[in-house]
Coordinates of C-alpha atoms in Angstrom, one line a residue:
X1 CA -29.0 18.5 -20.1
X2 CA -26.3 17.8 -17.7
X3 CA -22.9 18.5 -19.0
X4 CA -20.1 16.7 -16.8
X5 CA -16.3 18.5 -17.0
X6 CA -12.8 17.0 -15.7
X7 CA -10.0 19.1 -14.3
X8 CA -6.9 18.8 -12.3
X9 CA -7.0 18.0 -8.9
X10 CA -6.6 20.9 -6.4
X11 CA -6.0 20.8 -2.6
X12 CA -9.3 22.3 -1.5
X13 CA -11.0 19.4 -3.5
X14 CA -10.1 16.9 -0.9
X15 CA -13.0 17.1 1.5
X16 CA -15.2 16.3 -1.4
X17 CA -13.2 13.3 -2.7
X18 CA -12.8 11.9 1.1
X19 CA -16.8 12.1 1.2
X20 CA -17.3 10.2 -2.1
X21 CA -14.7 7.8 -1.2
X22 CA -16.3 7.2 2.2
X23 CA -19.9 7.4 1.1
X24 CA -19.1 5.1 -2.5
X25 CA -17.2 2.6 -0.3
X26 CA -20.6 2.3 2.2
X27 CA -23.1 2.6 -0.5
X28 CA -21.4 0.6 -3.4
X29 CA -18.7 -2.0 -2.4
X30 CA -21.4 -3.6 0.5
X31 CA -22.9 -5.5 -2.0
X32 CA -18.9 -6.8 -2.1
X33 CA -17.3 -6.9 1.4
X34 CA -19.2 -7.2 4.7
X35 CA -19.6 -4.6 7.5
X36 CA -16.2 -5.5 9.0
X37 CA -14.6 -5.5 5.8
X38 CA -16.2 -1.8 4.8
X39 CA -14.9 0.0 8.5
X40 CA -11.6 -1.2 8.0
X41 CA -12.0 0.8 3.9
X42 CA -13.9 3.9 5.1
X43 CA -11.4 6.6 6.2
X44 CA -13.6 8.1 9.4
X45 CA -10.3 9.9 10.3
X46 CA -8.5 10.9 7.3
X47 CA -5.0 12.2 7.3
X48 CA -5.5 14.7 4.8
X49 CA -1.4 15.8 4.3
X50 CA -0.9 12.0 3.3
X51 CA -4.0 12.2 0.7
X52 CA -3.2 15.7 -0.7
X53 CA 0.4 13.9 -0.6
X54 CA -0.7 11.3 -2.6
X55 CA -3.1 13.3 -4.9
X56 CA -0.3 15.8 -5.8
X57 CA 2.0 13.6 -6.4
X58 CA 0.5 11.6 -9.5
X59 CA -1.8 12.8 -12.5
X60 CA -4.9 13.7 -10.5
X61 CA -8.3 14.9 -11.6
X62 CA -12.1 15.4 -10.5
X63 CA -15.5 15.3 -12.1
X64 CA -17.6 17.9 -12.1
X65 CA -21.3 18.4 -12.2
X66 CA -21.4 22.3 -12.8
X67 CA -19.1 22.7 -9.9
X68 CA -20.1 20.3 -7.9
X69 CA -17.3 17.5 -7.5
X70 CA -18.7 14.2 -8.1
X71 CA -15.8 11.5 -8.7
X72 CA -12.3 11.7 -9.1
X73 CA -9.6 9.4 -9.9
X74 CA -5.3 9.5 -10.2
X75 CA -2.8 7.7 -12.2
X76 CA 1.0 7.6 -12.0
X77 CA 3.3 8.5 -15.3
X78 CA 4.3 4.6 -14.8
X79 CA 0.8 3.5 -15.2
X80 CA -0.4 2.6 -12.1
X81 CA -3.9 3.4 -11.2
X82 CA -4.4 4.2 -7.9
X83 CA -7.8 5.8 -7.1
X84 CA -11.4 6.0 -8.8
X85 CA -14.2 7.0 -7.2
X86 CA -17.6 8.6 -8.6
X87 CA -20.5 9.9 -6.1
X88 CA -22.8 7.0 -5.5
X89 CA -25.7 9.6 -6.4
X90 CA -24.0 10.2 -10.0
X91 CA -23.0 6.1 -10.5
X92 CA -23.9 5.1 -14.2
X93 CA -23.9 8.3 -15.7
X94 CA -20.7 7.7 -17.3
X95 CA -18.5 9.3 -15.0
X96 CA -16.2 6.4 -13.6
X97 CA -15.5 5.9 -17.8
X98 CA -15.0 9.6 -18.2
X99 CA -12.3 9.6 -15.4
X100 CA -10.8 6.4 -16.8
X101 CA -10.5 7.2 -20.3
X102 CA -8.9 10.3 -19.2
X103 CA -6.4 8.7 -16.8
X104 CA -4.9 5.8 -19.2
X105 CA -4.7 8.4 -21.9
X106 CA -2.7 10.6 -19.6
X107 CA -0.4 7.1 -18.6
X108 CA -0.2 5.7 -22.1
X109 CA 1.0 9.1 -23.8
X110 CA 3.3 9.3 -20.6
X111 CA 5.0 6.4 -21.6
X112 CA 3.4 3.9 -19.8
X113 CA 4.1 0.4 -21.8
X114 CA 1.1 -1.4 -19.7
X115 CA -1.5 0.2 -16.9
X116 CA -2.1 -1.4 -13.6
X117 CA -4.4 -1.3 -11.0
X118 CA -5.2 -3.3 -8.0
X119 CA -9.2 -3.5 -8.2
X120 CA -12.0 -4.1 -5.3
X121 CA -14.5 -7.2 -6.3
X122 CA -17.2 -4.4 -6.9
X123 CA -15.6 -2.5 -9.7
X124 CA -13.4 -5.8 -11.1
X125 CA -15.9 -5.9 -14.2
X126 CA -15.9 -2.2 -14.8
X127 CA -12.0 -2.5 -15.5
X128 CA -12.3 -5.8 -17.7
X129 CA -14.8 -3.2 -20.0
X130 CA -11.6 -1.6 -20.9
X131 CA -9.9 -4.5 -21.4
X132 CA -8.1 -4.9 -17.8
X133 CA -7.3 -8.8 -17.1
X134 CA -6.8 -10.3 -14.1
X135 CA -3.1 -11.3 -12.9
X136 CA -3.5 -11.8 -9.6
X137 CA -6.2 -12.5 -6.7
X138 CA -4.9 -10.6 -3.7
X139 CA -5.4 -11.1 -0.4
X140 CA -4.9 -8.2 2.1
X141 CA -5.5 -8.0 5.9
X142 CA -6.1 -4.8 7.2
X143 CA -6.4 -4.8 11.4
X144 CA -6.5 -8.6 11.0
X145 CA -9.7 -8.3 8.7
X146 CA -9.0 -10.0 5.7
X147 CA -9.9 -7.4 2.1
X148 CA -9.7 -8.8 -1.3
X149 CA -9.6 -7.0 -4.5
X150 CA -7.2 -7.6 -7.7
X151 CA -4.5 -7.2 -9.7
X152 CA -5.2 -6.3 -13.0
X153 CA -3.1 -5.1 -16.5
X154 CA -3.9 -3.2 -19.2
X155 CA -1.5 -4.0 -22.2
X156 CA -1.4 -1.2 -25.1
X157 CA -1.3 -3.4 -27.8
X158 CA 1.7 -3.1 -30.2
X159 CA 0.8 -1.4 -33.3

């Protein structure tokens, strides 16, 4: 039986996370976004200061498969979901609700009065499973290629 773990985010975890975020984004969202769309995503040439930047800077953690890293996923204290990203090989396992569960528990006992996240078209349903709504269709050009995705709230509801 495969028994999947979460932990915090460490620096020498980002060649790992840049390869599932390259390889998810090629192998996932092209059912999404076209081959312009998906070179403009990819990060070929990472700038790994601004990613570890990023990473260490908000609530960050991986998934692990033994100790193999296999998705990973970050939130701010304010809410704001910024990345999440599971291994296309480990997709529908669970992992990508692991992560998220984790993450808006980590916002909501933070403080966070509502979550946001700006969503691609591919992973737009996975977020409405936790009860994400749409606010906002956005359009984004990236290098004059136009890249959709959306805005979407999670309100905690008042109890």
């Amino acid at each position: 039986m495969t028994v999947f773990s979460l932990r915090k985010y460490e620096k020498s975890d980002l060649e790992n996370i840049l390869a599932i975020f390259n390889g998810t984004v090629q192998a996932i969202n092209k059912k999404d976004y076209t081959q312009q769309q998906i070179e403009q995503w990819v990060q070929l040439k990472p700038d790994y200061e601004k990613w570890h930047a990023r990473l260490s800077s908000t609530y960050s953690i991986v998934a692990l498969n033994r100790m193999e890293v296999i998705g990973f996923g970050n939130i701010t204290d304010t809410g704001e979901l910024d990345l999440l990203y599971v291994d296309k090989k480990w997709i529908g396992y669970g992992i990508g609700k692991m992560l998220v569960q984790d993450l808006m528990d980590h916002a909501l006992k933070a403080g966070a009065k509502e979550l946001i996240v700006y969503s691609s078209i591919t992973a737009k349903p996975f977020f409405e499973s936790f009860g994400f709504e749409v606010v906002e269709q956005k359009i984004n050009y990236r290098n004059g290629v136009l890249l959709m995705n959306y805005l979407m709230v999670y309100r905690k509801e008042a109890k």
